[in-house]
Coordinates of C-alpha atoms in Angstrom, one line a residue:
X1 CA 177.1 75.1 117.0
X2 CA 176.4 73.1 113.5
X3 CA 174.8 69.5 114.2
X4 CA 177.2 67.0 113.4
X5 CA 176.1 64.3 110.7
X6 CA 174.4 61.4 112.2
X7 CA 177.2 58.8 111.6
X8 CA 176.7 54.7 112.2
X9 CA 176.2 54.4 116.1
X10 CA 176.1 51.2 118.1
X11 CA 174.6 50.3 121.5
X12 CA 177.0 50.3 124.3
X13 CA 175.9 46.5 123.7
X14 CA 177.3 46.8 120.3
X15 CA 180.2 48.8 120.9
X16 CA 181.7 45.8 122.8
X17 CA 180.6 43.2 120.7
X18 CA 181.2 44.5 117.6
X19 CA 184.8 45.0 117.4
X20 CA 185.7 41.9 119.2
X21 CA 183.8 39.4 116.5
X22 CA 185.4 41.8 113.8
X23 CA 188.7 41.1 115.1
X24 CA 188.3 37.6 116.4
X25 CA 187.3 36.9 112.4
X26 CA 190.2 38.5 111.2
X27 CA 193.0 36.4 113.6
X28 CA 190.8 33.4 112.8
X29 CA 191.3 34.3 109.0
X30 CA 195.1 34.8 109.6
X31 CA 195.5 31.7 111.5
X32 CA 193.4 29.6 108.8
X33 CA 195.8 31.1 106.4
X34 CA 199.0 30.3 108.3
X35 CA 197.8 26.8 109.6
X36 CA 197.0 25.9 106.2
X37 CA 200.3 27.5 104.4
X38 CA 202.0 24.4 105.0
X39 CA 199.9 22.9 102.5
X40 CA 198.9 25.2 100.2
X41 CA 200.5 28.5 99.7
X42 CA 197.9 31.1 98.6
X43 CA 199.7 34.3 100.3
X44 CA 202.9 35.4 100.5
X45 CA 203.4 36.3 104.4
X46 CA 203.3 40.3 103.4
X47 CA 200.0 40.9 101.7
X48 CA 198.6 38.9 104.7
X49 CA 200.1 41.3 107.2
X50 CA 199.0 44.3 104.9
X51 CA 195.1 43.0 105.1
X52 CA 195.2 42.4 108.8
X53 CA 196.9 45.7 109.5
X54 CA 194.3 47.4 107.5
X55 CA 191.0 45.5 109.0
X56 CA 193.0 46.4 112.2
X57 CA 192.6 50.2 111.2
X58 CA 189.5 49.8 110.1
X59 CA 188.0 48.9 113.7
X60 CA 189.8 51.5 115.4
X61 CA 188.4 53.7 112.8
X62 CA 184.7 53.0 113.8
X63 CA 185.2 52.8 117.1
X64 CA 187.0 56.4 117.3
X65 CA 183.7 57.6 115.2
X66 CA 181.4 55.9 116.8
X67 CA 182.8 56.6 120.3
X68 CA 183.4 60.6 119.4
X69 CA 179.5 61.1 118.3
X70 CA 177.9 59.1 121.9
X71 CA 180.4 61.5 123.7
X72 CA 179.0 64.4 121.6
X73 CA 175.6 63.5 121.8
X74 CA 176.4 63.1 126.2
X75 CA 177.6 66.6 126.4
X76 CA 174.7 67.5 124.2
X77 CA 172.0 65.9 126.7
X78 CA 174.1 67.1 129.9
X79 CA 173.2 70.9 128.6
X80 CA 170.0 70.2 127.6
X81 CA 166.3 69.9 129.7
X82 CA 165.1 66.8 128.9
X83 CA 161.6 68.2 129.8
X84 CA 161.5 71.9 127.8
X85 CA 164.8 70.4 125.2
X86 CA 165.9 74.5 126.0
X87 CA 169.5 74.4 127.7
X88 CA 169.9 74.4 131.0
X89 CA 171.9 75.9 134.3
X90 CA 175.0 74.4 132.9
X91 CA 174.6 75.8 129.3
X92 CA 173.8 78.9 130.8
X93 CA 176.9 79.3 132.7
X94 CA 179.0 78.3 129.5
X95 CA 177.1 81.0 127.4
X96 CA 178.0 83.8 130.1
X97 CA 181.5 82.9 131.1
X98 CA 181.9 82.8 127.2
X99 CA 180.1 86.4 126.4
X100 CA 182.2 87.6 129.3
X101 CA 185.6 87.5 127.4
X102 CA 185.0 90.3 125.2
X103 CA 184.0 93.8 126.3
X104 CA 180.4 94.6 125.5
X105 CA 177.8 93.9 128.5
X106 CA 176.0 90.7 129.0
X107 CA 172.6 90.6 130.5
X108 CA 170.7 88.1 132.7
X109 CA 166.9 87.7 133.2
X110 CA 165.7 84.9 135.5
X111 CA 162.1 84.4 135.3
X112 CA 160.2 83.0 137.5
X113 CA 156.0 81.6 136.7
X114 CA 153.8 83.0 139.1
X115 CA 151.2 80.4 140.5
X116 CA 152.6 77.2 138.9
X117 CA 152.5 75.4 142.3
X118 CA 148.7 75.9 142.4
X119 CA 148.4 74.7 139.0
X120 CA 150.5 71.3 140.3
X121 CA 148.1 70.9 143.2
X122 CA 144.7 71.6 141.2
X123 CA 145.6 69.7 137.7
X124 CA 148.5 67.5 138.6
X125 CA 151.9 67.1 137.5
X126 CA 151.1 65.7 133.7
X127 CA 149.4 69.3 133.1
X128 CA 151.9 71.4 134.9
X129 CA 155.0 70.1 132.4
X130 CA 152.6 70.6 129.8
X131 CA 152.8 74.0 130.8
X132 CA 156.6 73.7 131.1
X133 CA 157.0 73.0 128.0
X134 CA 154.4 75.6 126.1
X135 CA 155.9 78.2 128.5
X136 CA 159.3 77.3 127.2
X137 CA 158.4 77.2 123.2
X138 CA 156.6 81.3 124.4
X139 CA 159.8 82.3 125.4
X140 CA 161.8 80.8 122.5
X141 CA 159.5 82.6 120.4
X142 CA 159.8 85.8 121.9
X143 CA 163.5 85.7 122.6
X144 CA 163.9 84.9 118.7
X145 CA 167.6 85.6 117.5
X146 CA 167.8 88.2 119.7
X147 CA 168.5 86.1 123.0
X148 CA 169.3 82.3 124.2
X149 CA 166.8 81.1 126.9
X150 CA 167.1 78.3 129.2
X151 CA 165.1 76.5 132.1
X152 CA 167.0 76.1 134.7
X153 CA 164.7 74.0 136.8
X154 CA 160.9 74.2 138.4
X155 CA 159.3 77.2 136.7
X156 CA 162.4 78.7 136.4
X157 CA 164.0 80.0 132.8
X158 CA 166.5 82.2 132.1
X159 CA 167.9 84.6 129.1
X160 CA 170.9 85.8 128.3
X161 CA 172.4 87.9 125.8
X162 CA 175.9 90.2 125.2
X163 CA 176.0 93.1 122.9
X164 CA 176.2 97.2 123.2
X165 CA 173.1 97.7 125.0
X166 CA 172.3 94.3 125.8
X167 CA 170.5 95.1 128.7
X168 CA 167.2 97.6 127.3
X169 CA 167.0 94.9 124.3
X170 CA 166.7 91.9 127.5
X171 CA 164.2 94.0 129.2
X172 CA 161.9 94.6 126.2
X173 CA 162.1 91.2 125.7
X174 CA 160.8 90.5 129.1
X175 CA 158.0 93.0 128.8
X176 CA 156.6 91.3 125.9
X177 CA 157.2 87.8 127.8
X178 CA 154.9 89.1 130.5
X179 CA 152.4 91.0 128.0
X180 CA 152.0 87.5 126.1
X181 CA 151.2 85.5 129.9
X182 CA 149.1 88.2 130.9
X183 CA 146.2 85.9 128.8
X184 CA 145.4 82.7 129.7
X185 CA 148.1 80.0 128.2
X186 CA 145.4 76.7 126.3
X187 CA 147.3 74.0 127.7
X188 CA 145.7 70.0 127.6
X189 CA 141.9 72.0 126.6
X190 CA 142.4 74.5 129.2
X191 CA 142.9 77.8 130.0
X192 CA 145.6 78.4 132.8
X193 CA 146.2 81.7 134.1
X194 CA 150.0 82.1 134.8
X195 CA 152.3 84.8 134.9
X196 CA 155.7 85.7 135.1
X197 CA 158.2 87.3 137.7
X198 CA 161.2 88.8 136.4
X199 CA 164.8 90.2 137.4
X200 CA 167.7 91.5 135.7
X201 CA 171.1 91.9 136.0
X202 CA 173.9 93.0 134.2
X203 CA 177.7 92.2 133.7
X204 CA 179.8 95.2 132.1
X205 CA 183.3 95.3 131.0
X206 CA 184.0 97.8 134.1
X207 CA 182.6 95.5 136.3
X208 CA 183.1 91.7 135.3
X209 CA 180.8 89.2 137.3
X210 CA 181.1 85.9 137.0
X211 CA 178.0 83.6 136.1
X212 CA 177.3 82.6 139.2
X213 CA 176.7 86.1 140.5
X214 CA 175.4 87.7 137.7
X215 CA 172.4 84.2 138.5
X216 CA 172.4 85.6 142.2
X217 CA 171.5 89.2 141.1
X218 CA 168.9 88.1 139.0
X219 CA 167.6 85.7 141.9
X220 CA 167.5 88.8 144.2
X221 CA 165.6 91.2 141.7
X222 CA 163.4 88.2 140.9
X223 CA 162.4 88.1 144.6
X224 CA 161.4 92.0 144.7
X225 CA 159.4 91.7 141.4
X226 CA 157.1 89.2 143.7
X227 CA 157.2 91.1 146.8
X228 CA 156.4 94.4 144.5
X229 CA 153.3 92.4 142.8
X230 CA 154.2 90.0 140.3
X231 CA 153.7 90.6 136.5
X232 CA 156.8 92.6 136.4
X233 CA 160.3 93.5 135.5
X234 CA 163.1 94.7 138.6
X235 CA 166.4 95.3 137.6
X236 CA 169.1 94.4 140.2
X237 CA 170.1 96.9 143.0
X238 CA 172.7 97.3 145.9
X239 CA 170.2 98.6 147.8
X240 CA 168.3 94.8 147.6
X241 CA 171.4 93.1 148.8
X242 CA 171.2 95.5 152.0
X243 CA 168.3 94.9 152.6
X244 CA 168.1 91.2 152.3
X245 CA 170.8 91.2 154.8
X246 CA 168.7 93.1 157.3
X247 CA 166.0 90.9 156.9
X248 CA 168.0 87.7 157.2
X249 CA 169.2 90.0 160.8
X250 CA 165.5 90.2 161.9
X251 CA 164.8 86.4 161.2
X252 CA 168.1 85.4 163.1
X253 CA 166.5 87.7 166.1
X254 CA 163.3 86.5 165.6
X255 CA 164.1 82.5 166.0
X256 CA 166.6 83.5 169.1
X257 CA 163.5 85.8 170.5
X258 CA 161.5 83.0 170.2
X259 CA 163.4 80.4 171.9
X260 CA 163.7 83.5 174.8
X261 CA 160.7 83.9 175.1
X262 CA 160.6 87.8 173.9
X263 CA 157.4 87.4 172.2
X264 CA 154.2 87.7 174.0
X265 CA 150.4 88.1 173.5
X266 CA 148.1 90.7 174.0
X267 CA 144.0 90.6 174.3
X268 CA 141.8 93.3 172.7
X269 CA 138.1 92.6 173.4
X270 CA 135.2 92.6 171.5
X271 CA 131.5 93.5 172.4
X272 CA 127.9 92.7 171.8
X273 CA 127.1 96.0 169.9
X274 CA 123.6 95.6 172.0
X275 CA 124.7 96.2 175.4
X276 CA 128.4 96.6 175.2
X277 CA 129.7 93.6 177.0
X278 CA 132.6 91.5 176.2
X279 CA 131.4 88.5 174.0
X280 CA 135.2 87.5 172.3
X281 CA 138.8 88.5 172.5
X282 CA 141.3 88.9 169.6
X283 CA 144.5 87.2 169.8
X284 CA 147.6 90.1 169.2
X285 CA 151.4 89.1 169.0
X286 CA 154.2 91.8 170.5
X287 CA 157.3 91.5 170.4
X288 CA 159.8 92.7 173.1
X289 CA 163.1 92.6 172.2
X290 CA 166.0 92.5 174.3
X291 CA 167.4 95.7 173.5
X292 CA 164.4 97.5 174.2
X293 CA 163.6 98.3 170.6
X294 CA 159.8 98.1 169.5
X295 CA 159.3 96.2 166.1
X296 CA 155.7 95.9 164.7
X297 CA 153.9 93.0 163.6
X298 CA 153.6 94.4 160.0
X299 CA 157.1 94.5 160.2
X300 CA 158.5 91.1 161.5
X301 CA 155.1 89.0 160.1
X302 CA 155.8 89.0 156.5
X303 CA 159.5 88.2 157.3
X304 CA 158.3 85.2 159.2
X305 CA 155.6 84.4 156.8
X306 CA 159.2 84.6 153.8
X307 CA 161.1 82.6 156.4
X308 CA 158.6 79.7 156.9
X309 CA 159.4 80.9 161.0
X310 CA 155.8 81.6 160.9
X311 CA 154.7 78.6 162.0
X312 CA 156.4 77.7 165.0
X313 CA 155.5 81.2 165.9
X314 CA 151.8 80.3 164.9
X315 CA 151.8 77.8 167.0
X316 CA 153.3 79.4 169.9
X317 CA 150.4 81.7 169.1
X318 CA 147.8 79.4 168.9
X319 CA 148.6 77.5 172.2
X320 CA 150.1 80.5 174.6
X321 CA 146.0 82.0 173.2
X322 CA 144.5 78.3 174.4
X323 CA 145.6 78.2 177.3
X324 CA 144.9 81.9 178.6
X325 CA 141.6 81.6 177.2
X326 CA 140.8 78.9 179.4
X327 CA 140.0 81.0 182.3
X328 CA 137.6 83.1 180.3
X329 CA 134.7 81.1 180.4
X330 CA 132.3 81.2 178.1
X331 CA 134.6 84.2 176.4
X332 CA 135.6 83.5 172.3
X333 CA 138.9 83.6 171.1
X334 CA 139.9 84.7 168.1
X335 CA 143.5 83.6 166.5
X336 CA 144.7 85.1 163.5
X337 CA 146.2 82.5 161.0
X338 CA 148.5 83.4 158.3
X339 CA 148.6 82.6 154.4
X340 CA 151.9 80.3 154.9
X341 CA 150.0 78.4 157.8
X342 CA 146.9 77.6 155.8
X343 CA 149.1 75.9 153.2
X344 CA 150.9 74.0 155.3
X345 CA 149.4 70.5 155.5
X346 CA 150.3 70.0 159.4
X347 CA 148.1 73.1 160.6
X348 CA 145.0 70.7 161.1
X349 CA 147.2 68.4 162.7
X350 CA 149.0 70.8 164.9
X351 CA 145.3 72.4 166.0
X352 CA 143.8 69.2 166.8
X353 CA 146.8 68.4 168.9
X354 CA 146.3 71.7 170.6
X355 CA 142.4 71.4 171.1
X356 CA 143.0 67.5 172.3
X357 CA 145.8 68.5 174.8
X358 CA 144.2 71.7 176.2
X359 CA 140.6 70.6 176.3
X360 CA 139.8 73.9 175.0
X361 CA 136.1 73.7 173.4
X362 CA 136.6 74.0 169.6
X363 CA 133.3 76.2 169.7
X364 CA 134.6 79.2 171.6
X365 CA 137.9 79.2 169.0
X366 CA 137.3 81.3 165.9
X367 CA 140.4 81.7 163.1
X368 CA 140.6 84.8 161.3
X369 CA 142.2 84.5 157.9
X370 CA 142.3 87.6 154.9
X371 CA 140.7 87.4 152.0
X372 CA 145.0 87.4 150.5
X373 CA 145.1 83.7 152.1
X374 CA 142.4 82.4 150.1
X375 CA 143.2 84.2 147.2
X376 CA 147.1 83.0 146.7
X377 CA 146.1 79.0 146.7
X378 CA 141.9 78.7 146.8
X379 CA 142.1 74.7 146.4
X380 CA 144.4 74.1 149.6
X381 CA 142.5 77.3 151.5
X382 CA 139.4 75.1 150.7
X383 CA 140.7 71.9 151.5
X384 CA 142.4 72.8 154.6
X385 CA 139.0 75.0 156.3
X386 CA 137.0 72.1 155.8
X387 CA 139.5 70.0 157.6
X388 CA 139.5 72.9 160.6
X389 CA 135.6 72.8 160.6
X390 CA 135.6 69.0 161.1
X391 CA 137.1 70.4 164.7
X392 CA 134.0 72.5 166.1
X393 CA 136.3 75.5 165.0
X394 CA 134.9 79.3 163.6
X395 CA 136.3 80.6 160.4
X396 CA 135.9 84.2 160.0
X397 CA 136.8 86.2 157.0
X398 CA 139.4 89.0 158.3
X399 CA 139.5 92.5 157.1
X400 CA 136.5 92.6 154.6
X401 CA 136.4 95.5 152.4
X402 CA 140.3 95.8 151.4
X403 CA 140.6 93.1 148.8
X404 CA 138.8 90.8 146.0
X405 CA 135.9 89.1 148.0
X406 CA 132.9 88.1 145.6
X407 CA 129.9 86.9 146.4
X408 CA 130.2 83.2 145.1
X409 CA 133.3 83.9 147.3
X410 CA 132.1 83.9 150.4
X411 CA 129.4 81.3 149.2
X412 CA 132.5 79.1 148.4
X413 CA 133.9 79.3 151.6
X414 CA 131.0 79.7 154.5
X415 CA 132.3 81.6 156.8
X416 CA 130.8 82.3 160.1
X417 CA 131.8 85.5 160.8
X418 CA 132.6 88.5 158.5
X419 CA 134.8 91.2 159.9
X420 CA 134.6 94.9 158.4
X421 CA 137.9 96.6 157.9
X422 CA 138.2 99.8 159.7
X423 CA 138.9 101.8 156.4
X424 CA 135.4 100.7 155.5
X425 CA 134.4 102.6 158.8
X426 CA 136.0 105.3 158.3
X427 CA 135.3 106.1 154.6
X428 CA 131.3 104.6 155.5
X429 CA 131.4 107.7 157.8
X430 CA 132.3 110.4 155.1
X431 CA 130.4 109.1 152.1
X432 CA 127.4 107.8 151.1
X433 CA 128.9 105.5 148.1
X434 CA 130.6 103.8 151.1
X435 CA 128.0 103.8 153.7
X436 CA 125.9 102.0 150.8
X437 CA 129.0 99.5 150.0
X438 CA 128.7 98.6 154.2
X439 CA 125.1 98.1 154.4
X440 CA 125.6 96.2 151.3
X441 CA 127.9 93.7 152.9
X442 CA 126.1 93.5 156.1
X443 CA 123.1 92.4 154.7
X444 CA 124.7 90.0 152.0
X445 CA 126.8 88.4 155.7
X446 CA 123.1 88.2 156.8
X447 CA 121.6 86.5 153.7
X448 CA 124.6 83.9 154.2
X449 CA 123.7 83.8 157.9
X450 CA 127.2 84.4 158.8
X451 CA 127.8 87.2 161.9
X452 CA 129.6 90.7 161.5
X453 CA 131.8 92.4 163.6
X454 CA 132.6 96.5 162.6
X455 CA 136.8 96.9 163.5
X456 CA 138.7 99.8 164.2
X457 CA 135.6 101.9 166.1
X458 CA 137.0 104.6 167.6
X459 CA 134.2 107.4 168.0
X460 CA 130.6 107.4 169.1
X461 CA 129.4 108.3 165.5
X462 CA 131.0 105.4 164.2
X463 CA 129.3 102.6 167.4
X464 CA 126.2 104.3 166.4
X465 CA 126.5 103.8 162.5
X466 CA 127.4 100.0 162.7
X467 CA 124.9 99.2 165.6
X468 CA 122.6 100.7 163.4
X469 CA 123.6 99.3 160.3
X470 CA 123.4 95.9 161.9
X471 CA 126.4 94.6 163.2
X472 CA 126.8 91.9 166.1
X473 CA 129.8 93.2 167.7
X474 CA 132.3 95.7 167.5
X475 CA 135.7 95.6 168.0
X476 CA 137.7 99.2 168.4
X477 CA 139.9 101.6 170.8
X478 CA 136.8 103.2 171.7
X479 CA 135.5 100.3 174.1
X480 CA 139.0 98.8 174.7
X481 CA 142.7 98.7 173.4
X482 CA 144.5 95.6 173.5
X483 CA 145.5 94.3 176.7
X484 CA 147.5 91.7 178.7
X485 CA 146.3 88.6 179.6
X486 CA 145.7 89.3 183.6
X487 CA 143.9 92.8 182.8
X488 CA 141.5 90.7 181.0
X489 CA 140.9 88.6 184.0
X490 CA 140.0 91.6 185.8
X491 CA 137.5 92.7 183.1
X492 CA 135.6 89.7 183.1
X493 CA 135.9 88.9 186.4
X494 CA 134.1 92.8 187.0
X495 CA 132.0 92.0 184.1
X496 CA 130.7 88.9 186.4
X497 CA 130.4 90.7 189.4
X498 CA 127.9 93.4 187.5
X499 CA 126.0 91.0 186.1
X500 CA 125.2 89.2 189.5
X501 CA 124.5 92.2 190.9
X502 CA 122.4 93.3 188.5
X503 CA 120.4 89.9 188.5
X504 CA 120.3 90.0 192.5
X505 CA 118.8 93.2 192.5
X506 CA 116.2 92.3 189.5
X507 CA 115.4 89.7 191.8
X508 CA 114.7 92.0 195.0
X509 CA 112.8 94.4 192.8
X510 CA 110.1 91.4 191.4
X511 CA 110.3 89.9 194.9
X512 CA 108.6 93.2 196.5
X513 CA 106.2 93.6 193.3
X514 CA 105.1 89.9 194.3
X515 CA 104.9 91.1 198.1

């Protein structure tokens, strides 16, 4: 659309003012004039009425002008982010419903910055519309004449385009996007890592959508790109639509399990690699659904952790654990605590409220977190451990061996435990390159004087290696599955009753050495 010429424009002060003085001067010039005719006659009555008509036009002639470029220069700034100055949500839906009128296909890509709330939290909000704005000058340049791009809101933008094959000249576009934010972006002196998530949809003239949907679709493929990785493109499916639905199912029947009390907790021990007795238990969530049907954890977890139901089920977790634990002595527990719960900024509360109320001794609990948890948001993982720590409470590093641990890693975050994954084991067990890559990490745990606990035993071979290798305690189905709360009462209650027995009759035996 061509700019319009920047014409004389008042302040709404001015607008107001203006025309009544210019008026007011004119009837005070006419009734001058008349008042004084009687007098001295300098005008005949008509010119008179000709000049105040015309000064009369005049006025209504500025203020039309003047009016009609504010109202143009409103709509302008109602489709326009102030912050990036691309157009926004309602431009976009203008541009699509308009596109939509002829028959070639329209395209959509929403795209979504990977990370930006991190970059928020660690630099602030000055730097993070910095980036805003330098994100939103990358994609001008890359959409070119090709595309219009928006910003919608957040770290959200948009593109759209119409034409014959609209749709494989959008997605090329968004492949060089995320080619050009796979390097850092220099933002206020820095270098900030951020990248993109994309998802497109399209709009033919078989099958008209209107804006609003096509913006849905795109929403939805968005959504898989970041479940599939990040960094990458997803065009729209039906299939996604299905199975959002399901999972939207399975969080319904997850919030009405939980207020049924369908989900329970199950205990799997772990043992002093020494001697074989149970030094700790591990925390296990099952679910038992109404209508019988078994669900597992990797299933309904990550649509918790998606939902934000994750923690109130945490919790649940964490205080059901507490109190069972209660009976077990001098027994650890171990909790596991999700990605979504370490960045939420009432966990610390929520555990100290638990720990206060049950009297449980913050020494014997121990929370297991992955490596994933650290990685997605260091700064709050950092922030909020050193909070938990202030408690008494364990931090152990879950699954070791699976992801991106370093060594200034685990230096960065001291944790007191390190737990071996159980495809570590395994492959430990088959090759040397990975039975070097264990003993390698159990002596780096050692140098950092944290503990280390082998999972997922399940043969003597494999108790052997790790005992061997020098690990604390082992965890696996060869000593013990997971188990309900009352079988472990039974274990260590057996446990006990060995262990006096074996003390009473270490006793007899030095008391008949002494006689």
């Amino acid at each position: 659309m061509p700019e319009l010429s920047k014409p004389w424009r008042l302040t709404p002060t001015g607008l107001v003012t203006m025309p009544l003085a210019i008026l007011s001067f004119v009837f005070a010039l006419i009734l001058m004039v008349v008042i004084a005719s009687d007098q001295v006659e300098l005008l005949s009555p008509a010119p008179l009425l000709i000049a105040g008509a015309l000064m009369y036009a005049a006025t209504v002639f500025l203020l039309a002008r003047t009016g009609y470029a504010n109202v143009r220069e409103l709509e302008s700034l109602g489709s326009t982010d102030s912050l990036s100055l691309l157009p926004n949500r309602r431009a976009l839906h203008a541009d699509v419903e308009r596109l939509s009128h002829g028959d070639e296909e329209v395209a959509i890509a929403l795209i979504d910055l990977d990370s930006f709330k991190q970059v928020n939290d660690h630099y602030g909000h000055a730097v993070g519309d910095l980036l805003i704005k330098r994100c939103g000058e990358l994609l001008r340049e890359t959409c070119g004449d090709e595309a219009r791009c928006y910003r919608l809101g957040g770290d959200e933008f948009a593109a759209v385009m119409g034409g014959p094959v609209a749709g494989t000249i959008l997605e090329g576009i968004c492949r060089t996007l995320i080619e050009n934010l796979a390097v850092p972006v220099e933002v206020a002196n820095r270098s900030i890592m951020v990248g993109a998530s994309i998802g497109l949809a399209r709009s033919t003239a078989d099958q008209r959508l209107p804006s609003t949907e096509m913006l849905r679709r795109s929403d939805v493929a968005m959504y898989m790109s970041k479940r599939g990785g990040k960094m990458r493109c997803t065009w729209f499916n039906e299939n996604f639509d299905r199975r959002r639905e399901a999972v939207r199912e399975l969080d319904d029947e997850m919030r009405a399990g939980l207020d049924n009390g369908e989900f329970e907790l199950a205990y799997q021990p772990l043992v002093d690699a020494s001697n074989g007795s149970i030094v700790a238990v591990e925390s296990l969530l099952r679910w038992n659904r109404a209508d019988g049907r078994r669900i597992g954890p990797n299933v309904f977890i990550p649509v918790a952790e998606d939902s934000g139901l994750i923690n109130a089920i945490g919790l649940w977790v964490l205080r059901q654990s507490v109190a069972d634990a209660l009976r077990w002595d001098d027994i650890s527990l171990s909790v596991n605590i999700s990605a979504a719960q370490l960045r939420n900024p009432e966990f610390p509360v929520q555990l100290g409220e638990v720990l206060e109320q049950t009297g449980f001794p913050p020494h014997r609990l121990e929370l297991e977190i992955t490596e994933t948890c650290l990685v997605l948001d260091p700064v709050v993982a950092e922030r909020t451990l050193d909070l938990i720590r202030g408690f008494g409470v364990n931090i152990a590093l879950d699954d070791f061996g699976t992801g991106y641990a370093s060594i200034g890693f685990l230096r960065q975050f001291r944790f007191e435990k390190l737990k071996l994954d159980r495809s570590l084991i395994e492959r430990a067990g088959e090759d040397d390159g990975s039975r070097a890559m264990m003993l390698s990490s159990i002596a780096m745990a050692r140098a950092l004087d944290m503990g280390v606990t082998a999972e997922g035993v399940e043969t003597h071979e494999q108790a052997d290696m790790v005992r061997t290798a020098g690990c604390d305690q082992i965890q696996g189905w060869l000593f013990y599955k997971a188990l309900p709360s009352d079988e472990i009462d039974r274990l260590i209650a057996l446990q006990k009753h060995e262990a006096r027995e074996q003390g009473d009759g270490w006793a007899k035996s030095r008391n008949g050495k002494a006689a």
